[in-house]
CSV table of C-alpha atoms in Angstrom, one decimal:
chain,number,residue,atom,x,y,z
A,1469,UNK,CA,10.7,-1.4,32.1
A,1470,UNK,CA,13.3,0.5,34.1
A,1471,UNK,CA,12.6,-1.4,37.3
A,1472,UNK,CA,13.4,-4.2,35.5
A,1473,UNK,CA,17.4,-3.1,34.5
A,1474,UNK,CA,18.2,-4.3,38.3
A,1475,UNK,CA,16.6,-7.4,38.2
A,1476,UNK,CA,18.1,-10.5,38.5
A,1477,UNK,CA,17.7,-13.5,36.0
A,1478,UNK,CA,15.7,-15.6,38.6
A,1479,UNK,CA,13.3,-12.2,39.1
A,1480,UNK,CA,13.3,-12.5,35.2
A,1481,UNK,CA,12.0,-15.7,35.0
A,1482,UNK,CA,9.3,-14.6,37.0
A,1483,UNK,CA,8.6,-11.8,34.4
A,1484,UNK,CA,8.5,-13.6,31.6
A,1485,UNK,CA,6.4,-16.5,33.5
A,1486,UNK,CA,3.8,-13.7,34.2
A,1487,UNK,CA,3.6,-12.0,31.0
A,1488,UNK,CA,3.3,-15.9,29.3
A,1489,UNK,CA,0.1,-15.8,32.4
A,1490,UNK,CA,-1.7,-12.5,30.5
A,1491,UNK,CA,-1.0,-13.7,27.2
A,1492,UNK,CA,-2.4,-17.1,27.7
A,1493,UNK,CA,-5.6,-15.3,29.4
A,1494,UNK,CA,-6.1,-13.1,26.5
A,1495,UNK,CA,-5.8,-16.2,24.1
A,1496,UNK,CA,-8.3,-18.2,26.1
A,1497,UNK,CA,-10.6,-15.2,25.5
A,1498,UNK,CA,-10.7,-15.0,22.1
A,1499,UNK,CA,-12.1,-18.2,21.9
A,1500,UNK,CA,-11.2,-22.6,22.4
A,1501,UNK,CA,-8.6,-23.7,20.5
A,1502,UNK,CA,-6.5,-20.3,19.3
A,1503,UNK,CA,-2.9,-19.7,20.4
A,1504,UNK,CA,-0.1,-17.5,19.6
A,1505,UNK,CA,3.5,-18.6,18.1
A,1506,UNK,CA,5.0,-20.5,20.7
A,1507,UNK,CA,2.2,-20.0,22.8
A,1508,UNK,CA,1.9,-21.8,26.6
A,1509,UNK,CA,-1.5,-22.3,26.1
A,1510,UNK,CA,-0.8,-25.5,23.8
A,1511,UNK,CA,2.4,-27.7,22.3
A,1512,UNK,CA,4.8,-25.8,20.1
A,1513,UNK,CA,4.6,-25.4,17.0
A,1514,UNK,CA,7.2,-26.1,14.5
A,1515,UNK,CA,8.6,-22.4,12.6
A,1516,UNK,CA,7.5,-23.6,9.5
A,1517,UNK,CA,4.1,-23.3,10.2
A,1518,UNK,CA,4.5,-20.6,12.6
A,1519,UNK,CA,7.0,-18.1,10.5
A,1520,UNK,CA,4.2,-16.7,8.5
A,1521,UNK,CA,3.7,-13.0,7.0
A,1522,UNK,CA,1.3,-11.3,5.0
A,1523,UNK,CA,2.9,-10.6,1.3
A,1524,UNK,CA,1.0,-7.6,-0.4
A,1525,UNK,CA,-0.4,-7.9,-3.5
A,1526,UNK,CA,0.8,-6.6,-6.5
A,1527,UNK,CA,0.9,-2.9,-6.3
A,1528,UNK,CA,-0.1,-2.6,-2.6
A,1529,UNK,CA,-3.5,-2.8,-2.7
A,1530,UNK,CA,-5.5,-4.0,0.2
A,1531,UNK,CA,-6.0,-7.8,-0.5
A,1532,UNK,CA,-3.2,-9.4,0.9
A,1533,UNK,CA,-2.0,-12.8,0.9
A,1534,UNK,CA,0.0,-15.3,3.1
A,1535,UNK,CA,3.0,-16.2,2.8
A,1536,UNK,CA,4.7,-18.9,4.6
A,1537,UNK,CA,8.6,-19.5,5.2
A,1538,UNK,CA,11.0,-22.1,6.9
A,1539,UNK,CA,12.9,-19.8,8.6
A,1540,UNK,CA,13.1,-16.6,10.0
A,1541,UNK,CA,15.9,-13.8,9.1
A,1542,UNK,CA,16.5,-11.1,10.8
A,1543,UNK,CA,16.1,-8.8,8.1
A,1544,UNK,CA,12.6,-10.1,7.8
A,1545,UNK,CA,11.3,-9.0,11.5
A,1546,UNK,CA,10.8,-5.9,10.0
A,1547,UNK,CA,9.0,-5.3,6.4
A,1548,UNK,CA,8.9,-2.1,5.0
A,1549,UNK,CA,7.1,-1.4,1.7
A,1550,UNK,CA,6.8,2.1,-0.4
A,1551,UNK,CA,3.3,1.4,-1.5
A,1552,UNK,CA,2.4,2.6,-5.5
A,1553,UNK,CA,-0.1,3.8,-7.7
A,1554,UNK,CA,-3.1,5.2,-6.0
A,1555,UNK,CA,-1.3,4.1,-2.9
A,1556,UNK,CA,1.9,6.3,-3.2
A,1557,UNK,CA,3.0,8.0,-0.7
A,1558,UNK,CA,1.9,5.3,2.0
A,1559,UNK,CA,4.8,3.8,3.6
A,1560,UNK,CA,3.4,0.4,5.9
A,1561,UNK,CA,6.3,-0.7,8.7
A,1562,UNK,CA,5.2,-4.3,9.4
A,1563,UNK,CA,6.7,-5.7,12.2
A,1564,UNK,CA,7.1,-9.9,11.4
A,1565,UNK,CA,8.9,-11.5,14.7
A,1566,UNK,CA,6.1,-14.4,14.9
A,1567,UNK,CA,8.6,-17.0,16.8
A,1568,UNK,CA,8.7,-14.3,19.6
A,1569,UNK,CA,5.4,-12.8,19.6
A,1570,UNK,CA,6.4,-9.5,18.0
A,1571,UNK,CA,8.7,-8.4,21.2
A,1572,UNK,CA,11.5,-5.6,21.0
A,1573,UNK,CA,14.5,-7.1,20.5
A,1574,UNK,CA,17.8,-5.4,19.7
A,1575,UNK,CA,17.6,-6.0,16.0
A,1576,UNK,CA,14.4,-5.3,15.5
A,1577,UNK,CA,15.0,-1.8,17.6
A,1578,UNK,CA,17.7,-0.9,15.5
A,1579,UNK,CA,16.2,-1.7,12.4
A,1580,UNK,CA,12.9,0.7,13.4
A,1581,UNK,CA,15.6,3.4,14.5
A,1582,UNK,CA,17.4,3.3,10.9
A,1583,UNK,CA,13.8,2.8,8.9
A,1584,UNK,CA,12.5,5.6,10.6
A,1585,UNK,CA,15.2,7.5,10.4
A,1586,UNK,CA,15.0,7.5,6.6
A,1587,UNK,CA,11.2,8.2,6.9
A,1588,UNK,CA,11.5,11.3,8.7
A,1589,UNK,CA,13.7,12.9,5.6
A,1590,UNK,CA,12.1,11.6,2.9
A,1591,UNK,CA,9.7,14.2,1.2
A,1592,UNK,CA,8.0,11.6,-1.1
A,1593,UNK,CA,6.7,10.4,2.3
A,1594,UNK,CA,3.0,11.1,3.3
A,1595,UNK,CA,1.5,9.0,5.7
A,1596,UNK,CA,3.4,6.1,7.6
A,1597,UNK,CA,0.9,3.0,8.5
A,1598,UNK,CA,2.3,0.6,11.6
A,1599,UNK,CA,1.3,-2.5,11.5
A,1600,UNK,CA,1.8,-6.4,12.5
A,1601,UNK,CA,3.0,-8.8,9.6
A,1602,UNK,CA,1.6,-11.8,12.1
A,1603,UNK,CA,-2.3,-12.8,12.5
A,1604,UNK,CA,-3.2,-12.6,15.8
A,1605,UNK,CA,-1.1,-10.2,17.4
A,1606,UNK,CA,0.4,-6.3,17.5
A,1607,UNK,CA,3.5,-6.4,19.7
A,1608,UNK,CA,3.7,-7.8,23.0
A,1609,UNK,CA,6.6,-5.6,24.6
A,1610,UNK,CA,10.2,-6.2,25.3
A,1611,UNK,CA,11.7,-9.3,24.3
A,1612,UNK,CA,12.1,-10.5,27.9
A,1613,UNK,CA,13.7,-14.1,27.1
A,1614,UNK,CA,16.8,-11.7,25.1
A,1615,UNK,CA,16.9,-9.7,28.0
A,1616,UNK,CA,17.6,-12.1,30.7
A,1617,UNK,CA,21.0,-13.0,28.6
A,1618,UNK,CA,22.0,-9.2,28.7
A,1619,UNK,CA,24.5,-8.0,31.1
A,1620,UNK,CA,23.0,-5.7,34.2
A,1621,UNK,CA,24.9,-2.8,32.2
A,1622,UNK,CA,23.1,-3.9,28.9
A,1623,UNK,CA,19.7,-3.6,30.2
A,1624,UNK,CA,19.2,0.2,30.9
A,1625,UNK,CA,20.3,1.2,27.7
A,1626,UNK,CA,18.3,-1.4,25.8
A,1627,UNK,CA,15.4,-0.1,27.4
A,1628,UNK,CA,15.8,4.2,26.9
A,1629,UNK,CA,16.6,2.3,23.1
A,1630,UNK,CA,13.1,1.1,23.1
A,1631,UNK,CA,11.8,4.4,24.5
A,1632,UNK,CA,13.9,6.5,22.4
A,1633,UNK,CA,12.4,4.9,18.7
A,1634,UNK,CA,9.0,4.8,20.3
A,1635,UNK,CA,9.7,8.7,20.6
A,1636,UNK,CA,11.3,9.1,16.9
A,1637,UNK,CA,8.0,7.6,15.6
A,1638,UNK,CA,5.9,10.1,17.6
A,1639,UNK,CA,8.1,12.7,16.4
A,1640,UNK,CA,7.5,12.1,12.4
A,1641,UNK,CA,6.3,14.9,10.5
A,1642,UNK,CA,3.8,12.8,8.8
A,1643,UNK,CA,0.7,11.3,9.9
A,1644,UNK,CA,1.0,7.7,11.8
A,1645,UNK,CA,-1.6,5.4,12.3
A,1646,UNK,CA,-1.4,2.1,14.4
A,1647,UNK,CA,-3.1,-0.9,12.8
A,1648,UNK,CA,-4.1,-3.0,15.5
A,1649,UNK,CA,-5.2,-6.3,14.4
A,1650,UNK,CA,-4.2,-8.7,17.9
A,1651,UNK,CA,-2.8,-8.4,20.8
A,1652,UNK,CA,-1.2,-4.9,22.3
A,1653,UNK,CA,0.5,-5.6,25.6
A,1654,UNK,CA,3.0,-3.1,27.4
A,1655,UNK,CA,5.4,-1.6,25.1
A,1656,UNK,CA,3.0,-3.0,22.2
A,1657,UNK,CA,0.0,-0.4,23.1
A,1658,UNK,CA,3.1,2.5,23.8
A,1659,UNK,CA,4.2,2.0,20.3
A,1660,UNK,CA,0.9,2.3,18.9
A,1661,UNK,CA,-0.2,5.2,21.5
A,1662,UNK,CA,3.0,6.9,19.9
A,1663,UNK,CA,1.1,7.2,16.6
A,1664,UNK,CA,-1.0,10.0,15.7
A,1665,UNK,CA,-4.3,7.4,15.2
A,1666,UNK,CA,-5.1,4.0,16.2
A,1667,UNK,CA,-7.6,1.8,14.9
A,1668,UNK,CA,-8.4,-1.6,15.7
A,1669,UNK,CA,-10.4,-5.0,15.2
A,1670,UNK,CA,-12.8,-5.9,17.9
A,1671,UNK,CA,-11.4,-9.0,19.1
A,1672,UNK,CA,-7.6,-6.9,19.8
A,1673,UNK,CA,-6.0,-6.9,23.7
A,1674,UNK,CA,-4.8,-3.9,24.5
A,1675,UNK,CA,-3.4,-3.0,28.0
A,1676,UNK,CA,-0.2,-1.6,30.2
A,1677,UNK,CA,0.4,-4.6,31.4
A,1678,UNK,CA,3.9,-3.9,33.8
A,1679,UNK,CA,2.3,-3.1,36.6
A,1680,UNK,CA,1.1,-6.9,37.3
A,1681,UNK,CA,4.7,-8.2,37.0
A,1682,UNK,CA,5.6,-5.4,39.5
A,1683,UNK,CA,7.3,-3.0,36.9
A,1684,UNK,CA,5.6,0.2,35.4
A,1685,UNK,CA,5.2,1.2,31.9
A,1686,UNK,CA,8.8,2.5,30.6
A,1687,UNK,CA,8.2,3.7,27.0
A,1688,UNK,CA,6.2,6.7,27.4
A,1689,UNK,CA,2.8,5.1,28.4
A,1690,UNK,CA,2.2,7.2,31.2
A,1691,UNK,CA,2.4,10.2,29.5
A,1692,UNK,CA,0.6,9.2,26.3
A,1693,UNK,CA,-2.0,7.2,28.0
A,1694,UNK,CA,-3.8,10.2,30.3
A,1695,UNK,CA,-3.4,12.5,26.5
A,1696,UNK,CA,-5.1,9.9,25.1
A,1697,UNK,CA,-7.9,9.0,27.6
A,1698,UNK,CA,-7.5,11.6,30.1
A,1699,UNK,CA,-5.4,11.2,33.5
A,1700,UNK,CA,-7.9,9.4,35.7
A,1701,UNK,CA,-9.1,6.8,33.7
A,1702,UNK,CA,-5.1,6.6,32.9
A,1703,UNK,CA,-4.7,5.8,36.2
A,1704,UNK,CA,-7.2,2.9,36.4
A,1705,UNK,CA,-5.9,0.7,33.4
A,1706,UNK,CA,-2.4,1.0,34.7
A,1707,UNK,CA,-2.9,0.5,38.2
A,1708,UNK,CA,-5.4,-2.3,37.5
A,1709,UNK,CA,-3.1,-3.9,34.6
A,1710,UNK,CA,-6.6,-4.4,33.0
A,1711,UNK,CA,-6.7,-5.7,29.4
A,1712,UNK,CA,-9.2,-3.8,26.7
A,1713,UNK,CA,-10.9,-5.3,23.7
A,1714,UNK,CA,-11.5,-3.2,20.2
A,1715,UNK,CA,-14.9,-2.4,21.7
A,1716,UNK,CA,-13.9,-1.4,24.8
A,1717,UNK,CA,-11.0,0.5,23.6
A,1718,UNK,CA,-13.3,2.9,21.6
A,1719,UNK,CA,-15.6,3.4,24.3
A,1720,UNK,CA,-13.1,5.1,26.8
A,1721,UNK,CA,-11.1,6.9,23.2
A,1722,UNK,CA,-8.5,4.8,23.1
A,1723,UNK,CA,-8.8,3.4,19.4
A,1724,UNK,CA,-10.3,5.7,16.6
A,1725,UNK,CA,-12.1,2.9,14.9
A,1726,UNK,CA,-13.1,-0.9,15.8
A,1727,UNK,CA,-13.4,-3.4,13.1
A,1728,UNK,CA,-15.0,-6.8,12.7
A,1729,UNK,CA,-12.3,-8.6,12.5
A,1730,UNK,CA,-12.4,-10.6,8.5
A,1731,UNK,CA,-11.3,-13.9,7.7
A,1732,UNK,CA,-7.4,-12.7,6.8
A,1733,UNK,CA,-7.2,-11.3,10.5
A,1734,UNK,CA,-6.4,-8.1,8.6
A,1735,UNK,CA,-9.4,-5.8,9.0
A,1736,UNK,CA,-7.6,-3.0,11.2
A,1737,UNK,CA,-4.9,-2.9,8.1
A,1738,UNK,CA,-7.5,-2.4,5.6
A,1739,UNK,CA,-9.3,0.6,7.6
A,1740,UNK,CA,-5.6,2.2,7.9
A,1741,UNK,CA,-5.3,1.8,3.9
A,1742,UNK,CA,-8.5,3.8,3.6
A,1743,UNK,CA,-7.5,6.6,6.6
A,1744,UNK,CA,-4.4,7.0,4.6
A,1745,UNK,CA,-5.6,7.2,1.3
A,1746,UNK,CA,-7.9,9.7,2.4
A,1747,UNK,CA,-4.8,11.6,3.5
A,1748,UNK,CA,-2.7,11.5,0.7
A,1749,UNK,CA,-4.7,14.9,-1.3
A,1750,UNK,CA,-4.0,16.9,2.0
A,1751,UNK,CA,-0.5,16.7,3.1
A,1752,UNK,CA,1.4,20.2,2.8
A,1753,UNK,CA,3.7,20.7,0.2
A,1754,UNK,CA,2.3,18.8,-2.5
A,1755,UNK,CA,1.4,19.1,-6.2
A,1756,UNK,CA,-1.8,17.8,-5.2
A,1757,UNK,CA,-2.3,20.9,-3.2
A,1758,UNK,CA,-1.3,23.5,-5.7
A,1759,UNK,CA,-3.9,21.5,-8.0
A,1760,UNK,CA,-6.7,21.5,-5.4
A,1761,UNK,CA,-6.0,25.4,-4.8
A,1762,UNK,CA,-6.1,25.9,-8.4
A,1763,UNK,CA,-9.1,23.7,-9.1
A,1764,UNK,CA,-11.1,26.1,-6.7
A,1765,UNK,CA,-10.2,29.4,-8.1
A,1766,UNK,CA,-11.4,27.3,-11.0
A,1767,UNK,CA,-14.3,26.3,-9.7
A,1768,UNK,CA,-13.6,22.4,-10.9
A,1769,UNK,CA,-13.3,19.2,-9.5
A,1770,UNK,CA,-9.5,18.8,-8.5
A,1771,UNK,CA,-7.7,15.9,-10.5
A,1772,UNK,CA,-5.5,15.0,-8.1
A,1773,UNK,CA,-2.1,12.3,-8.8
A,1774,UNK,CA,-1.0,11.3,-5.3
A,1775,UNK,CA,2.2,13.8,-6.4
């Protein structure tokens, strides 16, 4: 992304033709007929259709359902719910920019700055889930279409913006966990490598992408990447630019878990839920932890209440 601050708009173009390239190839591989928001792959699509989010059910439980809306607001590209009940203490940030394919944008990076800003202080806090409010896709990177209207002086510190939150979510003291449920593309997959766990359905795209539209990844990729994976391997995906699925993913360590995808496009979400509610008893300093300390010197079964 860096390389990228002293391009031109015409070498722009060129960017955002190529990454439009790997998106369209990772749509045709997921089978005839799908396409993204505003996809090249097919005619657009009017935002009615395409302006779509999941809306939790009552209480935050695990079987959501879509909602649809005319128009998008800016407040909306980035949804975060305080889940209750036997889901307190689970915070999901779900990231809803379907007209532009999930991409940074300077909104949407502010509004993850101040979000996880709050996070990072808030004690009620246990685990924080990240996740895409639109089927089909994670995040695809920076939004390269805003970018080309910024000023040369703009660009540089949009993008150590992008890297910066991408290092505040890495820095939480709580346990993070990437739901990836489509497609991970540059800056996408450096966002969810930021986050302590990453799990997956099988038919997600994951990949550094920058290196095939001659730039390199900018948001901490190469450093997460070779922690992740280890430093040669590292060094294949990004030289080669090559795209993952779920299945491959796990095989090289990428992903903790790969899901069958289900029939809301939501099954990396749902294994999140369970990863975090499986947290929730363990996090340090909690009454639930005085009560499973106590219930042992006991010599009971805890009877734990997600305080």
């Amino acid at each position: 992304m860096a390389a990228a601050a002293a391009a031109a708009p015409g070498a722009l173009g060129t960017l955002q033709a190529g990454r439009a390239r790997l998106v369209a190839a990772c749509c045709a591989r997921l089978g005839p007929g799908w396409r993204l928001p505003g996809s090249v792959t097919g005619p657009r699509v009017a935002p009615a259709v395409w302006a779509r989010g999941w809306t939790p059910a009552a209480g935050g439980g695990s079987a959501p359902r879509r909602g649809y809306s005319s128009e998008v607001k800016t407040e909306d590209e980035l949804r975060v719910r305080y889940l209750e009940e036997e889901n307190r203490g689970i915070v999901v940030l779900g990231i809803n920019r379907a007209y532009a394919k999930n991409t940074f944008s300077k909104s949407l990076v502010k509004m993850l700055s101040k979000a996880v800003d709050a996070l990072k202080s808030d004690k009620k806090v246990r685990t924080i889930i990240v996740r895409s409010e639109v089927p089909g896709i994670f995040c695809a990177g920076a939004d390269l279409k805003e970018r080309v209207k910024m000023n040369p002086s703009e660009v540089g510190p949009f993008v150590s913006k992008i890297r910066a939150v991408i290092d505040e979510i890495a820095n939480l003291p709580v346990p993070t966990i990437a739901a990836i449920d489509g497609l991970a593309l540059g800056g996408g997959l450096e966002l969810a490598l930021a986050c302590d766990i990453r799990v997956a359905a099988s038919s997600a795209k994951m990949g550094l992408v920058e290196t095939k539209l001659a730039i390199i990844p900018g948001g901490g990729g190469t450093q997460r990447l070779p922690r992740a994976i280890g430093m040669s391997l590292a060094k294949e995906l990004i030289f080669s630019a090559r795209v993952l699925d779920g299945q491959e993913a796990k095989a090289v360590g990428l992903i903790s878990h790969v899901l069958e995808q289900n029939q809301e496009g939501d099954a990396a979400y749902r294994k999140a839920l369970d990863l975090a509610r499986e947290f929730l008893p363990q996090t340090i300093p909690t009454k639930d932890r005085l009560e499973g300390l106590l219930a042992f010197k006991e010599k009971r079964p805890p009877r734990y209440k997600g305080e």
